[in-house]
Amino acid sequence: MVTQTRVHLQTLILLIFVVNLSRPVCVDVPSATDAVLGKSMKLTCIYCMKRDEIKSKTRVNWYYKPNEEDDLAANTIRIFEYDVNTPVEVDGPFKGRLVWNGSQDLQDLSIRIINVTYNDSGIYECIVSREFEFDAYFKHSAFITKEIKLKVKAEAIGDPAALYSEIMMYVLLVCLTLWLLVEMVYCYRKISKSDEQEQDTATDYLAIPSEQKDNPAAPVTE
């Protein structure tokens, strides 16, 4: 009976471990800040939830401010809203060019700008509020704000770090290729020298008269 109980307990622990591994992992990554004129651009807003915070009501408001130097309250406009499973596009300069790009579990709360223009440069704010319902009598609200400074360029510019990494990769491949060639030449010469020594030994043996092969020299005694 004790053995069966242990087996069932081990099986339950294994199932819990597998379920935990199968759950998606949330990684809070910063948003890209360089957009290309005429292309689409994702404004990334990540708000990871803990496993005991799944039951919640999530609201997201996206704001836009043209210039960083200007007063925040006077120039900030609301451009997009996500209110309890319903994305809502707000009237304004971005009307018809914003698309909800979040995840189903509402840990990714991003939006995408379609057909980026130069006027889209500026500061974007993602303000997320979650209302957690632990039971019928206790509720808790949490807020988070993410800021994205977007710059619109005429064409895409390669990342210097990526270019440097690519160059280093090719240099490393060339060095490895040269090293392999040197090793191959060294091994070939070593094998050739060994074959030549064996061939010389065989030739010397064949050059010995047959009488000496049949009657080896007697050991020298005092």
CSV table of C-alpha atoms in Angstrom, one decimal:
chain,number,residue,atom,x,y,z
A,1,MET,CA,0.0,0.0,0.0
A,2,VAL,CA,2.8,2.4,0.9
A,3,THR,CA,4.6,1.6,-2.4
A,4,GLN,CA,1.5,2.3,-4.4
A,5,THR,CA,1.0,5.6,-2.6
A,6,ARG,CA,4.6,6.6,-3.4
A,7,VAL,CA,4.1,5.7,-7.1
A,8,HIS,CA,1.0,7.8,-7.3
A,9,LEU,CA,2.7,10.7,-5.6
A,10,GLN,CA,5.7,10.5,-8.0
A,11,THR,CA,3.4,10.4,-11.0
A,12,LEU,CA,1.5,13.5,-9.7
A,13,ILE,CA,4.7,15.4,-9.2
A,14,LEU,CA,5.9,14.5,-12.7
A,15,LEU,CA,2.6,15.6,-14.3
A,16,ILE,CA,2.8,19.0,-12.5
A,17,PHE,CA,6.4,19.4,-13.7
A,18,VAL,CA,5.4,18.6,-17.3
A,19,VAL,CA,2.4,21.0,-17.2
A,20,ASN,CA,4.7,23.8,-15.8
A,21,LEU,CA,7.2,23.2,-18.6
A,22,SER,CA,4.5,23.3,-21.3
A,23,ARG,CA,3.3,26.7,-20.2
A,24,PRO,CA,4.5,29.6,-22.4
A,25,VAL,CA,7.3,31.7,-21.0
A,26,CYS,CA,6.9,35.5,-21.0
A,27,VAL,CA,9.9,37.6,-21.8
A,28,ASP,CA,9.8,41.3,-21.4
A,29,VAL,CA,11.7,42.7,-24.4
A,30,PRO,CA,12.0,46.4,-25.4
A,31,SER,CA,10.3,47.7,-28.5
A,32,ALA,CA,12.1,48.6,-31.6
A,33,THR,CA,12.5,52.3,-32.1
A,34,ASP,CA,13.4,52.8,-35.8
A,35,ALA,CA,10.6,52.6,-38.3
A,36,VAL,CA,10.9,52.7,-42.1
A,37,LEU,CA,8.8,55.1,-44.2
A,38,GLY,CA,5.8,53.3,-45.9
A,39,LYS,CA,6.3,50.0,-43.9
A,40,SER,CA,4.5,48.6,-40.9
A,41,MET,CA,5.9,49.0,-37.4
A,42,LYS,CA,5.2,47.0,-34.3
A,43,LEU,CA,5.1,48.9,-31.0
A,44,THR,CA,6.0,46.3,-28.5
A,45,CYS,CA,4.4,46.4,-25.0
A,46,ILE,CA,4.9,43.4,-22.7
A,47,TYR,CA,3.4,43.0,-19.3
A,48,CYS,CA,4.2,39.5,-17.9
A,49,MET,CA,1.7,38.0,-15.5
A,50,LYS,CA,2.5,35.5,-12.7
A,51,ARG,CA,0.8,32.1,-12.7
A,52,ASP,CA,-1.5,33.1,-9.9
A,53,GLU,CA,-2.6,36.3,-11.8
A,54,ILE,CA,-4.4,34.6,-14.7
A,55,LYS,CA,-7.9,35.7,-13.7
A,56,SER,CA,-7.9,39.4,-14.3
A,57,LYS,CA,-9.5,42.2,-16.4
A,58,THR,CA,-7.0,44.0,-18.6
A,59,ARG,CA,-7.3,47.4,-20.0
A,60,VAL,CA,-4.7,49.1,-22.3
A,61,ASN,CA,-4.5,52.7,-23.5
A,62,TRP,CA,-2.0,53.8,-26.1
A,63,TYR,CA,-1.0,57.5,-26.2
A,64,TYR,CA,1.0,59.5,-28.7
A,65,LYS,CA,3.0,62.7,-28.2
A,66,PRO,CA,4.7,64.3,-31.3
A,67,ASN,CA,7.8,65.9,-29.6
A,68,GLU,CA,9.6,65.1,-26.4
A,69,GLU,CA,10.2,68.8,-25.7
A,70,ASP,CA,6.6,69.7,-25.7
A,71,ASP,CA,4.4,69.6,-22.7
A,72,LEU,CA,3.1,66.1,-22.0
A,73,ALA,CA,-0.4,67.0,-20.9
A,74,ALA,CA,-1.1,69.5,-23.7
A,75,ASN,CA,0.2,67.4,-26.7
A,76,THR,CA,-0.6,63.8,-25.7
A,77,ILE,CA,-3.5,62.2,-27.5
A,78,ARG,CA,-5.1,58.8,-27.0
A,79,ILE,CA,-4.8,56.7,-30.2
A,80,PHE,CA,-5.9,53.2,-29.2
A,81,GLU,CA,-7.7,51.3,-26.5
A,82,TYR,CA,-8.1,47.7,-25.5
A,83,ASP,CA,-11.0,47.3,-23.0
A,84,VAL,CA,-11.7,43.8,-21.6
A,85,ASN,CA,-11.1,41.6,-24.7
A,86,THR,CA,-12.3,44.3,-27.2
A,87,PRO,CA,-9.8,46.4,-29.2
A,88,VAL,CA,-11.1,49.9,-29.9
A,89,GLU,CA,-9.6,52.3,-32.4
A,90,VAL,CA,-9.9,55.9,-31.4
A,91,ASP,CA,-10.7,58.7,-33.8
A,92,GLY,CA,-7.7,60.8,-34.7
A,93,PRO,CA,-4.6,61.0,-36.9
A,94,PHE,CA,-4.0,57.3,-36.6
A,95,LYS,CA,-7.6,56.2,-37.5
A,96,GLY,CA,-7.5,53.3,-39.9
A,97,ARG,CA,-3.7,52.6,-39.5
A,98,LEU,CA,-3.5,50.9,-36.1
A,99,VAL,CA,-4.0,47.2,-35.6
A,100,TRP,CA,-4.1,45.2,-32.4
A,101,ASN,CA,-1.0,42.9,-32.3
A,102,GLY,CA,-1.2,41.4,-28.8
A,103,SER,CA,-1.3,37.8,-27.7
A,104,GLN,CA,-4.2,35.7,-26.6
A,105,ASP,CA,-3.0,35.5,-23.0
A,106,LEU,CA,-2.7,39.3,-22.8
A,107,GLN,CA,0.9,39.3,-21.8
A,108,ASP,CA,1.8,40.9,-25.2
A,109,LEU,CA,-0.2,44.1,-25.5
A,110,SER,CA,1.4,45.5,-28.7
A,111,ILE,CA,-0.1,47.4,-31.6
A,112,ARG,CA,1.1,47.8,-35.2
A,113,ILE,CA,1.2,51.0,-37.3
A,114,ILE,CA,0.4,50.4,-41.0
A,115,ASN,CA,2.0,52.6,-43.7
A,116,VAL,CA,4.3,54.6,-41.4
A,117,THR,CA,4.7,58.3,-42.2
A,118,TYR,CA,7.2,60.9,-41.1
A,119,ASN,CA,4.5,62.4,-38.9
A,120,ASP,CA,4.5,59.2,-36.8
A,121,SER,CA,7.8,60.1,-35.2
A,122,GLY,CA,7.4,60.8,-31.5
A,123,ILE,CA,6.8,59.2,-28.1
A,124,TYR,CA,4.3,56.5,-27.6
A,125,GLU,CA,3.0,55.4,-24.2
A,126,CYS,CA,1.4,52.0,-23.4
A,127,ILE,CA,-0.5,52.2,-20.1
A,128,VAL,CA,-1.8,48.9,-18.8
A,129,SER,CA,-4.1,48.3,-15.9
A,130,ARG,CA,-5.0,44.9,-14.5
A,131,GLU,CA,-7.8,44.2,-12.1
A,132,PHE,CA,-7.2,40.9,-10.3
A,133,GLU,CA,-10.0,39.0,-8.8
A,134,PHE,CA,-8.7,36.7,-6.0
A,135,ASP,CA,-12.2,36.1,-4.6
A,136,ALA,CA,-15.6,37.7,-4.4
A,137,TYR,CA,-14.5,40.1,-1.7
A,138,PHE,CA,-10.9,41.0,-2.6
A,139,LYS,CA,-9.7,42.8,-5.7
A,140,HIS,CA,-6.4,44.3,-6.6
A,141,SER,CA,-5.3,46.7,-9.4
A,142,ALA,CA,-1.9,47.0,-10.9
A,143,PHE,CA,-0.6,49.6,-13.4
A,144,ILE,CA,2.4,49.7,-15.7
A,145,THR,CA,3.6,52.3,-18.2
A,146,LYS,CA,5.9,51.6,-21.2
A,147,GLU,CA,7.4,54.5,-23.2
A,148,ILE,CA,8.6,54.1,-26.8
A,149,LYS,CA,10.5,56.8,-28.7
A,150,LEU,CA,9.9,56.2,-32.4
A,151,LYS,CA,12.0,57.6,-35.3
A,152,VAL,CA,10.9,57.2,-38.9
A,153,LYS,CA,13.6,56.9,-41.5
A,154,ALA,CA,13.6,56.8,-45.3
A,155,GLU,CA,15.1,53.4,-45.5
A,156,ALA,CA,16.3,50.6,-43.2
A,157,ILE,CA,19.8,50.9,-41.8
A,158,GLY,CA,21.7,47.8,-40.8
A,159,ASP,CA,22.6,47.2,-37.2
A,160,PRO,CA,26.3,47.9,-36.7
A,161,ALA,CA,26.5,45.1,-34.1
A,162,ALA,CA,24.9,42.6,-36.5
A,163,LEU,CA,27.3,43.7,-39.2
A,164,TYR,CA,30.3,43.3,-36.9
A,165,SER,CA,29.1,39.9,-35.8
A,166,GLU,CA,28.7,38.8,-39.4
A,167,ILE,CA,32.2,39.9,-40.3
A,168,MET,CA,33.6,38.1,-37.3
A,169,MET,CA,31.8,35.0,-38.3
A,170,TYR,CA,33.3,35.0,-41.8
A,171,VAL,CA,36.8,35.7,-40.3
A,172,LEU,CA,36.4,32.8,-38.0
A,173,LEU,CA,35.3,30.5,-40.8
A,174,VAL,CA,38.3,31.5,-42.9
A,175,CYS,CA,40.6,30.8,-39.9
A,176,LEU,CA,39.0,27.4,-39.2
A,177,THR,CA,39.4,26.5,-42.9
A,178,LEU,CA,43.1,27.4,-43.0
A,179,TRP,CA,43.6,25.5,-39.8
A,180,LEU,CA,42.0,22.4,-41.2
A,181,LEU,CA,44.1,22.7,-44.4
A,182,VAL,CA,47.3,22.9,-42.2
A,183,GLU,CA,46.2,19.9,-40.2
A,184,MET,CA,45.5,17.9,-43.4
A,185,VAL,CA,48.9,18.8,-44.9
A,186,TYR,CA,50.6,17.8,-41.7
A,187,CYS,CA,48.8,14.5,-41.4
A,188,TYR,CA,49.5,13.8,-45.1
A,189,ARG,CA,53.2,14.4,-44.7
A,190,LYS,CA,53.3,12.3,-41.5
A,191,ILE,CA,51.6,9.4,-43.2
A,192,SER,CA,53.8,9.7,-46.3
A,193,LYS,CA,57.0,9.7,-44.2
A,194,SER,CA,55.7,6.6,-42.3
A,195,ASP,CA,55.0,4.8,-45.6
A,196,GLU,CA,58.5,5.7,-46.8
A,197,GLN,CA,60.1,4.3,-43.7
A,198,GLU,CA,58.2,1.1,-44.0
A,199,GLN,CA,59.1,0.9,-47.7
A,200,ASP,CA,62.8,1.4,-46.9
A,201,THR,CA,62.7,-1.3,-44.2
A,202,ALA,CA,61.0,-3.7,-46.6
A,203,THR,CA,63.6,-2.9,-49.3
A,204,ASP,CA,66.5,-3.5,-46.9
A,205,TYR,CA,65.0,-6.8,-45.8
A,206,LEU,CA,64.7,-7.9,-49.4
A,207,ALA,CA,68.3,-7.0,-50.1
A,208,ILE,CA,69.6,-9.4,-47.5
A,209,PRO,CA,70.8,-12.7,-49.1
A,210,SER,CA,68.5,-15.6,-48.5
A,211,GLU,CA,71.3,-17.6,-46.7
A,212,GLN,CA,71.5,-14.9,-44.0
A,213,LYS,CA,67.8,-15.0,-43.6
A,214,ASP,CA,67.8,-18.8,-43.1
A,215,ASN,CA,70.9,-18.8,-40.9
A,216,PRO,CA,70.9,-15.9,-38.7
A,217,ALA,CA,74.2,-15.0,-37.1
A,218,ALA,CA,75.0,-16.9,-33.9
A,219,PRO,CA,75.2,-14.9,-30.8
A,220,VAL,CA,78.6,-13.7,-29.8
A,221,THR,CA,80.0,-15.5,-26.7
A,222,GLU,CA,83.2,-14.8,-24.7
